[in-house]
Short mmCIF file of C-alpha atoms (C1' of nucleotides) in Angstrom, two decimals:
data_model
loop_
_atom_site.label_atom_id
_atom_site.label_comp_id
_atom_site.label_asym_id
_atom_site.label_seq_id
_atom_site.Cartn_x
_atom_site.Cartn_y
_atom_site.Cartn_z
CA VAL K 1 0.00 0.00 0.00
CA ASN K 2 1.32 3.37 -0.90
CA LEU K 3 0.36 5.87 1.73
CA PRO K 4 -0.44 9.34 0.50
CA ARG K 5 2.71 11.39 0.87
CA THR K 6 1.74 14.62 2.51
CA ARG K 7 5.25 16.01 2.40
CA THR K 8 5.98 18.57 -0.27
CA ARG K 9 9.20 18.30 -2.11
CA ALA K 10 11.98 20.60 -0.93
CA ARG K 11 13.08 23.45 -3.15
CA ARG K 12 16.49 23.39 -4.79
CA GLY K 13 19.22 23.76 -2.24
CA GLU K 14 16.87 23.06 0.65
CA GLY K 15 17.40 19.32 0.62
CA ALA K 16 19.14 19.54 3.96
CA ARG K 17 15.81 20.40 5.55
CA LEU K 18 14.90 16.75 5.18
CA ARG K 19 17.95 15.78 7.22
CA ASP K 20 16.65 17.56 10.28
CA ASP K 21 13.19 16.10 9.83
CA ILE K 22 14.69 12.62 9.65
CA VAL K 23 16.61 13.12 12.88
CA ASP K 24 13.46 14.51 14.51
CA ALA K 25 11.40 11.53 13.44
CA ALA K 26 14.05 9.01 14.44
CA GLU K 27 14.34 10.66 17.83
CA ARG K 28 10.58 10.57 18.36
CA LEU K 29 10.27 6.94 17.31
CA LEU K 30 13.14 5.93 19.57
CA MET K 31 11.29 7.66 22.40
CA GLU K 32 8.08 5.82 21.71
CA ARG K 33 9.51 2.34 21.39
CA GLY K 34 12.24 1.18 23.68
CA ASP K 35 14.97 -0.01 21.38
CA GLU K 36 16.92 0.91 18.28
CA ASP K 37 16.16 -2.51 16.82
CA LEU K 38 12.46 -1.71 16.97
CA VAL K 39 12.81 1.39 14.80
CA SER K 40 13.42 0.56 11.16
CA ILE K 41 14.49 2.78 8.32
CA ARG K 42 11.05 2.18 6.85
CA ASP K 43 9.36 3.42 10.02
CA ILE K 44 11.42 6.57 10.03
CA ALA K 45 10.78 7.21 6.35
CA ASP K 46 7.04 6.73 6.89
CA ALA K 47 7.05 9.11 9.83
CA VAL K 48 8.77 11.78 7.76
CA GLY K 49 6.47 11.16 4.80
CA VAL K 50 9.17 10.02 2.42
CA THR K 51 10.44 6.76 0.92
CA PRO K 52 13.21 4.71 2.56
CA PRO K 53 15.92 5.44 -0.02
CA SER K 54 15.60 9.13 0.75
CA ILE K 55 17.19 8.48 4.12
CA TYR K 56 20.36 7.48 2.32
CA LEU K 57 20.60 10.87 0.67
CA HIS K 58 21.58 12.23 4.08
CA PHE K 59 23.01 9.33 6.08
CA ALA K 60 25.49 6.69 5.01
CA ASP K 61 23.69 3.99 6.97
CA LYS K 62 21.44 3.41 9.93
CA ASP K 63 24.26 3.73 12.44
CA ALA K 64 25.09 7.19 11.17
CA LEU K 65 21.50 8.24 11.71
CA LEU K 66 21.36 6.83 15.23
CA LEU K 67 24.61 8.61 15.93
CA ALA K 68 23.08 11.93 14.97
CA VAL K 69 20.21 11.32 17.38
CA CYS K 70 22.65 10.34 20.07
CA GLU K 71 24.70 13.48 19.73
CA ARG K 72 21.64 15.64 20.04
CA GLN K 73 20.56 13.80 23.19
CA PHE K 74 23.93 14.34 24.80
CA ALA K 75 23.56 18.04 24.16
CA LEU K 76 20.09 18.00 25.73
CA LEU K 77 21.36 16.13 28.78
CA HIS K 78 24.21 18.58 29.17
CA GLU K 79 21.82 21.50 29.00
CA HIS K 80 19.42 19.87 31.44
CA LEU K 81 22.19 19.41 33.99
CA GLN K 82 23.42 22.98 33.62
CA GLN K 83 19.88 24.26 34.08
CA ALA K 84 19.52 22.27 37.29
CA GLU K 85 22.18 24.22 39.14
CA VAL K 86 21.54 27.78 38.06
CA GLY K 87 21.16 30.08 41.02
CA VAL K 88 22.46 27.50 43.48
CA ASP K 89 25.42 28.79 45.43
CA ASP K 90 26.19 25.86 47.67
CA PRO K 91 28.40 23.51 45.63
CA LEU K 92 27.17 20.37 47.40
CA GLU K 93 23.58 21.36 46.86
CA ALA K 94 24.45 21.97 43.22
CA LEU K 95 25.85 18.45 42.95
CA GLY K 96 22.70 17.03 44.51
CA ARG K 97 20.53 18.92 42.05
CA ARG K 98 22.61 17.78 39.13
CA GLY K 99 22.31 14.20 40.31
CA ARG K 100 18.55 14.33 40.61
CA ALA K 101 18.29 16.08 37.26
CA TYR K 102 20.39 13.33 35.69
CA VAL K 103 18.07 10.61 36.92
CA GLU K 104 15.07 12.68 35.87
CA PHE K 105 16.44 13.06 32.36
CA GLY K 106 17.11 9.35 32.07
CA LEU K 107 13.65 8.38 33.23
CA GLU K 108 12.01 10.89 30.91
CA HIS K 109 14.02 9.71 27.91
CA PRO K 110 14.56 6.04 28.73
CA ASP K 111 15.19 4.99 25.15
CA ALA K 112 17.65 7.74 24.41
CA TYR K 113 19.28 6.96 27.72
CA ARG K 114 19.52 3.32 26.80
CA ILE K 115 21.24 4.13 23.55
CA MET K 116 23.63 6.59 25.13
CA PHE K 117 24.69 4.61 28.19
CA MET K 118 23.40 1.06 28.00
CA GLY K 119 24.29 -0.02 24.48
CA ARG K 120 26.59 -2.77 23.47
CA PRO K 121 30.24 -1.80 23.17
CA HIS K 122 30.35 0.28 20.04
CA ARG K 123 30.84 -1.28 16.69
CA GLU K 124 32.41 1.40 14.56
CA GLU K 125 35.38 3.53 15.43
CA HIS K 126 34.21 6.88 14.13
CA HIS K 127 30.89 6.30 15.87
CA VAL K 128 32.72 6.04 19.15
CA ASP K 129 34.73 9.14 18.51
CA THR K 130 31.79 11.37 17.81
CA VAL K 131 29.66 10.14 20.66
CA GLU K 132 32.62 10.30 22.96
CA ARG K 133 33.20 13.90 22.07
CA ALA K 134 29.57 14.80 22.78
CA GLY K 135 29.59 12.83 26.00
CA MET K 136 32.91 14.18 27.17
CA GLN K 137 31.56 17.70 27.12
CA ALA K 138 28.86 16.71 29.60
CA PHE K 139 31.38 14.78 31.67
CA ALA K 140 33.81 17.69 31.74
CA SER K 141 31.22 20.06 33.15
CA HIS K 142 30.35 17.43 35.73
CA VAL K 143 33.97 17.23 36.80
CA ALA K 144 34.04 21.02 37.00
CA ALA K 145 31.06 20.96 39.36
CA VAL K 146 32.83 18.48 41.61
CA GLN K 147 35.96 20.63 41.45
CA ARG K 148 34.00 23.60 42.75
CA ALA K 149 32.95 21.55 45.77
CA ALA K 150 36.54 20.48 46.30
CA ASP K 151 37.79 24.06 46.00
CA ALA K 152 35.26 25.12 48.62
CA GLY K 153 36.75 22.54 50.96
CA ARG K 154 33.52 20.57 51.09
CA LEU K 155 34.95 17.20 50.11
CA ARG K 156 37.05 14.99 52.33
CA PRO K 157 40.76 15.88 52.23
CA GLY K 158 42.81 14.19 49.55
CA THR K 159 39.83 13.52 47.30
CA ASP K 160 40.66 12.69 43.69
CA VAL K 161 38.27 14.94 41.83
CA VAL K 162 37.92 12.79 38.73
CA ALA K 163 37.41 9.64 40.78
CA ALA K 164 34.82 11.46 42.86
CA ALA K 165 33.04 12.60 39.71
CA ILE K 166 32.99 9.05 38.39
CA PHE K 167 31.62 7.81 41.69
CA LEU K 168 28.71 10.25 41.60
CA TRP K 169 28.07 9.39 37.98
CA THR K 170 27.97 5.66 38.62
CA CYS K 171 25.50 6.18 41.46
CA VAL K 172 23.01 8.14 39.41
CA HIS K 173 23.57 5.93 36.40
CA GLY K 174 23.02 2.87 38.55
CA ILE K 175 19.62 3.87 39.80
CA THR K 176 18.57 5.29 36.44
CA SER K 177 19.43 2.20 34.47
CA LEU K 178 18.00 -0.21 37.03
CA LEU K 179 14.71 1.69 37.15
CA ILE K 180 14.59 1.54 33.36
CA SER K 181 15.52 -2.12 32.97
CA LEU K 182 13.95 -3.71 36.02
CA ALA K 183 10.60 -1.97 35.87
CA LYS K 184 8.96 -4.87 37.67
CA PHE K 185 11.25 -4.86 40.68
CA PRO K 186 9.39 -3.88 43.87
CA TRP K 187 11.00 -0.45 44.12
CA PRO K 188 10.04 1.87 46.93
CA GLU K 189 8.48 5.19 46.02
CA ARG K 190 10.59 6.81 43.34
CA ASP K 191 11.26 10.38 44.39
CA PRO K 192 12.29 9.67 47.97
CA LEU K 193 14.41 6.79 46.71
CA ILE K 194 16.26 8.98 44.26
CA ALA K 195 16.69 11.80 46.74
CA SER K 196 18.07 9.49 49.43
CA LEU K 197 20.46 7.82 47.00
CA CYS K 198 21.83 11.16 45.85
CA ALA K 199 22.26 12.23 49.47
CA ALA K 200 24.01 8.99 50.39
CA SER K 201 26.39 9.28 47.46
CA LEU K 202 27.34 12.81 48.50
CA ARG K 203 27.95 11.64 52.06
CA GLY K 204 30.38 9.12 50.60
CA LEU K 205 32.46 12.02 49.32
CA THR K 206 32.25 14.29 52.32
CA ALA K 207 32.49 11.96 55.30
CA ALA K 208 35.45 10.55 57.13
CA ASP K 209 36.09 6.85 57.16
CA PRO K 210 33.86 4.88 59.50
CA ALA K 211 35.23 4.11 62.92
CA ALA K 212 36.70 0.65 62.97
CA VAL H 1 25.90 -27.60 3.97
CA ASN H 2 25.10 -30.36 6.40
CA LEU H 3 27.77 -30.56 9.03
CA PRO H 4 28.55 -34.01 10.33
CA ARG H 5 26.55 -34.50 13.50
CA THR H 6 28.90 -35.86 16.11
CA ARG H 7 26.22 -36.13 18.71
CA THR H 8 24.82 -39.59 19.41
CA ARG H 9 21.12 -39.92 19.81
CA ALA H 10 19.90 -40.14 23.39
CA ARG H 11 18.45 -43.35 24.69
CA ARG H 12 14.77 -43.66 25.42
CA GLY H 13 13.81 -41.56 28.44
CA GLU H 14 17.06 -39.64 28.35
CA GLY H 15 15.85 -36.93 26.02
CA ALA H 16 16.07 -34.43 28.84
CA ARG H 17 19.85 -34.69 28.65
CA LEU H 18 19.66 -32.61 25.50
CA ARG H 19 17.90 -29.87 27.43
CA ASP H 20 20.90 -29.33 29.66
CA ASP H 21 23.27 -29.38 26.72
CA ILE H 22 21.17 -26.74 24.99
CA VAL H 23 21.28 -24.46 28.01
CA ASP H 24 25.03 -25.01 28.29
CA ALA H 25 25.59 -24.11 24.67
CA ALA H 26 23.29 -21.10 24.82
CA GLU H 27 25.11 -19.87 27.90
CA ARG H 28 28.48 -20.28 26.28
CA LEU H 29 27.45 -18.53 23.08
CA LEU H 30 25.94 -15.66 25.03
CA MET H 31 29.25 -15.34 26.82
CA GLU H 32 31.21 -15.21 23.60
CA ARG H 33 29.08 -12.68 21.74
CA GLY H 34 27.67 -9.74 23.54
CA ASP H 35 23.99 -9.89 22.85
CA GLU H 36 21.00 -12.19 22.76
CA ASP H 37 20.18 -10.95 19.28
CA LEU H 38 23.53 -12.22 18.09
CA VAL H 39 22.84 -15.78 19.19
CA SER H 40 20.35 -17.53 16.95
CA ILE H 41 18.51 -20.79 17.46
CA ARG H 42 20.53 -22.14 14.57
CA ASP H 43 23.80 -21.20 16.28
CA ILE H 44 22.78 -22.97 19.45
CA ALA H 45 21.63 -26.04 17.59
CA ASP H 46 24.93 -26.17 15.71
CA ALA H 47 26.91 -25.84 18.92
CA VAL H 48 25.02 -28.74 20.47
CA GLY H 49 25.33 -30.81 17.30
CA VAL H 50 21.64 -31.03 16.56
CA THR H 51 19.11 -29.48 14.17
CA PRO H 52 17.17 -26.34 15.02
CA PRO H 53 13.76 -27.99 15.47
CA SER H 54 15.19 -30.12 18.25
CA ILE H 55 15.39 -27.02 20.40
CA TYR H 56 11.63 -26.84 20.32
CA LEU H 57 11.35 -30.28 21.86
CA HIS H 58 12.53 -28.71 25.09
CA PHE H 59 11.69 -25.02 24.94
CA ALA H 60 8.49 -23.36 23.80
CA ASP H 61 10.40 -20.54 22.12
CA LYS H 62 13.63 -18.61 22.20
CA ASP H 63 12.56 -16.51 25.17
CA ALA H 64 11.99 -19.62 27.25
CA LEU H 65 15.51 -20.76 26.49
CA LEU H 66 17.07 -17.42 27.35
CA LEU H 67 15.07 -17.48 30.54
CA ALA H 68 16.60 -20.80 31.54
CA VAL H 69 20.08 -19.37 30.99
CA CYS H 70 19.15 -16.32 33.01
CA GLU H 71 17.93 -18.31 35.98
CA ARG H 72 21.13 -20.28 36.10
CA GLN H 73 23.20 -17.10 36.00
CA PHE H 74 21.31 -15.63 38.91
CA ALA H 75 22.10 -18.74 40.90
CA LEU H 76 25.78 -18.40 39.98
CA LEU H 77 25.83 -14.74 40.97
CA HIS H 78 24.19 -15.56 44.27
CA GLU H 79 26.74 -18.25 44.99
CA HIS H 80 29.63 -15.97 43.98
CA LEU H 81 28.47 -13.31 46.43
CA GLN H 82 28.04 -15.78 49.27
CA GLN H 83 31.52 -17.15 48.61
CA ALA H 84 32.99 -13.66 48.82
CA GLU H 85 32.08 -13.16 52.45
CA VAL H 86 32.87 -16.53 53.99
CA GLY H 87 35.17 -16.21 56.95
CA VAL H 88 34.77 -12.44 57.15
CA ASP H 89 33.53 -11.35 60.54
CA ASP H 90 33.38 -7.60 60.15
CA PRO H 91 30.00 -6.88 58.53
CA LEU H 92 31.21 -3.76 56.76
CA GLU H 93 34.18 -5.60 55.35
CA ALA H 94 31.76 -8.31 54.23
CA LEU H 95 29.67 -5.73 52.39
CA GLY H 96 32.79 -4.39 50.71
CA ARG H 97 33.80 -7.84 49.57
CA ARG H 98 30.34 -8.60 48.28
CA GLY H 99 30.38 -5.36 46.32
CA ARG H 100 33.73 -6.04 44.71
CA ALA H 101 32.64 -9.62 43.97
CA TYR H 102 29.48 -8.30 42.31
CA VAL H 103 31.46 -6.08 39.96
CA GLU H 104 33.90 -8.89 39.30
CA PHE H 105 31.08 -11.25 38.36
CA GLY H 106 29.54 -8.71 36.02
CA LEU H 107 32.82 -8.01 34.25
CA GLU H 108 33.58 -11.70 33.89
CA HIS H 109 30.13 -12.47 32.49
CA PRO H 110 29.28 -9.23 30.71
CA ASP H 111 26.73 -10.78 28.40
CA ALA H 112 24.91 -12.67 31.10
CA TYR H 113 25.03 -9.49 33.14
CA ARG H 114 23.58 -7.53 30.29
CA ILE H 115 20.68 -9.93 29.95
CA MET H 116 20.02 -10.05 33.67
CA PHE H 117 20.21 -6.36 34.49
CA MET H 118 20.40 -4.28 31.33
CA GLY H 119 17.66 -5.73 29.16
CA ARG H 120 14.62 -3.98 27.89
CA PRO H 121 11.63 -4.02 30.20
CA HIS H 122 10.44 -7.61 29.95
CA ARG H 123 8.00 -8.68 27.34
CA GLU H 124 6.23 -11.66 28.79
CA GLU H 125 4.66 -11.92 32.18
CA HIS H 126 5.75 -15.41 33.17
CA HIS H 127 9.26 -14.52 32.06
CA VAL H 128 9.28 -11.72 34.59
CA ASP H 129 7.95 -13.88 37.38
CA THR H 130 10.57 -16.58 37.07
CA VAL H 131 13.52 -14.26 36.69
CA GLU H 132 12.23 -12.15 39.51
CA ARG H 133 12.09 -15.16 41.78
CA ALA H 134 15.69 -16.10 40.95
CA GLY H 135 16.84 -12.50 41.35
CA MET H 136 14.93 -11.93 44.54
CA GLN H 137 16.81 -14.71 46.23
CA ALA H 138 20.10 -12.94 45.56
CA PHE H 139 18.61 -9.63 46.62
CA ALA H 140 17.24 -11.09 49.85
CA SER H 141 20.64 -12.34 50.93
CA HIS H 142 22.08 -8.93 50.08
CA VAL H 143 19.53 -7.27 52.33
CA ALA H 144 20.41 -9.77 55.04
CA ALA H 145 24.07 -8.78 54.77
CA VAL H 146 23.16 -5.12 55.20
CA GLN H 147 20.93 -6.04 58.10
CA ARG H 148 23.88 -7.66 59.86
CA ALA H 149 25.82 -4.42 59.55
CA ALA H 150 22.85 -2.51 60.91
CA ASP H 151 22.42 -4.92 63.82
CA ALA H 152 26.07 -4.46 64.67
CA GLY H 153 25.45 -0.74 64.91
CA ARG H 154 27.79 0.01 62.05
CA LEU H 155 25.35 2.01 59.93
CA ARG H 156 24.23 5.52 60.69
CA PRO H 157 21.26 5.66 63.09
CA GLY H 158 17.82 5.47 61.52
CA THR H 159 19.05 3.75 58.37
CA ASP H 160 16.36 2.07 56.29
CA VAL H 161 17.95 -1.29 55.61
CA VAL H 162 16.20 -1.97 52.31
CA ALA H 163 16.97 1.52 51.02
CA ALA H 164 20.59 1.07 52.07
CA ALA H 165 20.76 -2.27 50.27
CA ILE H 166 19.35 -0.68 47.13
CA PHE H 167 21.88 2.12 47.38
CA LEU H 168 24.80 -0.29 47.54
CA TRP H 169 23.35 -2.29 44.69
CA THR H 170 22.92 0.74 42.45
CA CYS H 171 26.53 1.76 43.10
CA VAL H 172 28.03 -1.56 42.09
CA HIS H 173 25.56 -1.95 39.24
CA GLY H 174 26.40 1.54 38.05
CA ILE H 175 30.11 0.94 37.68
CA THR H 176 29.62 -2.57 36.33
CA SER H 177 27.23 -1.56 33.61
CA LEU H 178 29.19 1.55 32.64
CA LEU H 179 32.41 -0.42 32.35
CA ILE H 180 30.58 -2.92 30.14
CA SER H 181 28.79 -0.43 27.92
CA LEU H 182 31.29 2.42 27.69
CA ALA H 183 34.38 0.37 27.12
CA LYS H 184 36.03 3.27 25.30
CA PHE H 185 35.61 5.81 28.05
CA PRO H 186 38.98 6.87 29.53
CA TRP H 187 38.52 4.99 32.78
CA PRO H 188 41.25 5.07 35.37
CA GLU H 189 42.82 1.77 36.37
CA ARG H 190 40.08 -0.71 37.10
CA ASP H 191 40.82 -2.35 40.41
CA PRO H 192 41.61 0.81 42.36
CA LEU H 193 38.57 2.44 40.78
CA ILE H 194 36.26 -0.35 41.88
CA ALA H 195 37.78 -0.52 45.35
CA SER H 196 37.45 3.23 45.90
CA LEU H 197 33.87 3.25 44.66
CA CYS H 198 32.91 0.46 47.00
CA ALA H 199 34.57 2.26 49.87
CA ALA H 200 32.86 5.53 49.03
CA SER H 201 29.46 3.86 48.86
CA LEU H 202 29.96 2.32 52.30
CA ARG H 203 30.98 5.70 53.71
CA GLY H 204 27.65 6.98 52.44
CA LEU H 205 25.90 4.56 54.77
CA THR H 206 28.08 4.98 57.81
CA ALA H 207 28.86 8.66 57.93
CA ALA H 208 27.00 11.54 59.44
CA ASP H 209 25.64 14.32 57.25
CA PRO H 210 28.27 16.77 56.05
CA ALA H 211 28.68 19.93 58.06
CA ALA H 212 26.69 22.76 56.46
"C1'" DT I 1 12.64 -66.47 21.88
"C1'" DG I 2 10.61 -63.90 18.06
"C1'" DT I 3 7.88 -60.48 16.13
"C1'" DA I 4 4.50 -56.68 15.71
"C1'" DC I 5 3.81 -52.35 17.41
"C1'" DA I 6 3.80 -47.93 20.07
"C1'" DT I 7 6.78 -44.44 21.39
"C1'" DC I 8 10.28 -41.32 21.48
"C1'" DA I 9 14.37 -38.49 19.82
"C1'" DG I 10 15.36 -36.40 16.51
"C1'" DT I 11 15.60 -34.76 11.04
"C1'" DG I 12 15.13 -32.08 6.53
"C1'" DA I 13 13.03 -28.88 4.10
"C1'" DA I 14 10.47 -25.16 3.89
"C1'" DC I 15 7.33 -21.20 5.51
"C1'" DG I 16 6.72 -16.16 5.76
"C1'" DC I 17 8.63 -12.06 7.47
"C1'" DG I 18 10.92 -7.69 8.01
"C1'" DC I 19 15.06 -5.90 7.53
"C1'" DG I 20 19.02 -2.63 5.49
"C1'" DT I 21 20.32 -1.34 1.28
"C1'" DT I 22 20.79 -0.63 -3.93
"C1'" DC I 23 19.72 0.85 -8.48
"C1'" DA I 24 17.81 2.75 -12.35
"C1'" DC I 25 14.50 6.21 -12.90
"C1'" DT I 26 11.51 10.65 -12.89
"C1'" DG I 27 10.07 15.01 -12.77
"C1'" DA I 28 10.30 19.55 -10.78
"C1'" DT I 29 13.55 23.48 -10.26
"C1'" DG I 30 16.65 26.69 -11.50
"C1'" DT I 31 20.25 28.52 -15.04
"C1'" DA I 32 22.64 29.90 -19.42
"C1'" DC I 33 22.21 31.80 -23.65
"C1'" DT L 1 11.38 36.49 -23.22
"C1'" DG L 2 11.82 31.65 -24.61
"C1'" DT L 3 13.97 27.37 -24.66
"C1'" DA L 4 17.48 23.76 -23.98
"C1'" DC L 5 19.82 21.73 -20.43
"C1'" DA L 6 22.11 20.40 -16.01
"C1'" DT L 7 21.00 19.51 -11.45
"C1'" DC L 8 18.77 18.14 -7.57
"C1'" DA L 9 15.15 15.86 -4.51
"C1'" DG L 10 13.23 12.42 -4.38
"C1'" DT L 11 10.64 7.56 -6.11
"C1'" DG L 12 9.40 2.49 -6.95
"C1'" DA L 13 10.70 -1.85 -7.15
"C1'" DA L 14 13.55 -5.13 -5.97
"C1'" DC L 15 17.85 -7.54 -3.92
"C1'" DG L 16 19.60 -10.95 -0.63
"C1'" DC L 17 19.71 -12.23 4.01
"C1'" DG L 18 18.99 -14.44 8.39
"C1'" DC L 19 15.68 -15.10 11.40
"C1'" DG L 20 12.08 -17.92 14.48
"C1'" DT L 21 9.18 -21.41 13.74
"C1'" DT L 22 6.34 -25.33 11.65
"C1'" DC L 23 5.33 -29.68 9.64
"C1'" DA L 24 5.45 -34.06 7.91
"C1'" DC L 25 8.71 -37.56 8.36
"C1'" DT L 26 12.18 -41.29 9.92
"C1'" DG L 27 14.39 -44.63 12.25
"C1'" DA L 28 16.17 -46.38 16.55
"C1'" DT L 29 14.48 -48.06 21.06
"C1'" DG L 30 11.91 -50.45 24.13
"C1'" DT L 31 7.53 -53.32 25.21
"C1'" DA L 32 3.62 -56.72 24.91
"C1'" DC L 33 2.35 -61.00 23.67
#
DNA sequence: TGTACATCAGTGAACGCGCGTTCACTGATGTAC
DNA sequence: TGTACATCAGTGAACGCGCGTTCACTGATGTAC
């Protein structure tokens, strides 16, 4: 069956407009379903109102398209985290807000999150490079936020700032990915759970060693 | 091409032997490749030395087979964690060892780990129930280990034991799954990283709130 | 002890399906003269 | 201003592939008489 194509053909030189629409549609479909394997080139083409071969006018293959979506999501995550700490002076409070915002972003975009952080080890080299660059920007600003807490003397003496940043990241990633994957686990109420986990992870960076 | 079948036919009443061999082969193939989608019924049948329809003599469909593998892995994980704390009296030290053993297990069985904890939200209901039962056993003994630390007065006063257990779990899961998925990230040296993360997570349960 | 028969463990070939991708093409759009 | 032409944005049909699964079957194994 040939669906009626509602899309009007782009004018000369405006072919690139389709590229954005393809990324938009791919992003939306990845949101709706949970997995990149459940979104086919045909689905994306249908959603845009175009035939499958048109995709290949703008992307070398499916991976390249998913990569474009991925990059955009990293930028959104980065922005979301920066937003979370505006107007917050206390550097520990800022870290807590960033942590909660991270989990919030993951739970609101579970499929994007899955692709960004829960995929199989990457297949293609250039894929890795590009995603890594996008992700490293977000990671760098996270490290900077931890550094501010360290500079303010709020972390335990001798703290390795990068290691501390990784620790906080693994904590929020842990709860985010488990909530996404193990939806049927008997979790306690979500918001208090997330808040208490973020608090506990910060205590791990501020507190002295437990008495023996 | 018809490969020579080395396997000898089972005697009457011993057909169930094949079932175990199928699970073994499926497990091994899942170990080798990283993903359930990369292991086909045909692959498994070949590995066992049997034709694909034979699989269906013992499993209703592919999901049922993967489920059997999954259950066995949960049992192995459970045993690995119990092993890690034998002969350790200090309950905090026991928690630390269990945490490091958890990460170790995940990194040694990344594909099993992926299926157990990083899959898409489950499709079939009975699938969920069975896996949940196997997983809950491991979780219950984890909670018990945290309870022992609480009973010994080693956790901060007023600690919710289940919440604390979930916190520790999310920390070790976080680093395990990130190390598996983001193999190309510039991680620091593994063992010190894991040890420091486990230590930091325990501090989060023992320490008082940071001074304001 | 021999033979007919039921049962069980598997086989071989094929099914329909959806997928990513390719290829030759069409027809509208702009440009040169 | 008109027309030939190059270019560009797409189209339509098909490709080969591997997959999970089904179905009718075969032949060895044990059992009843």
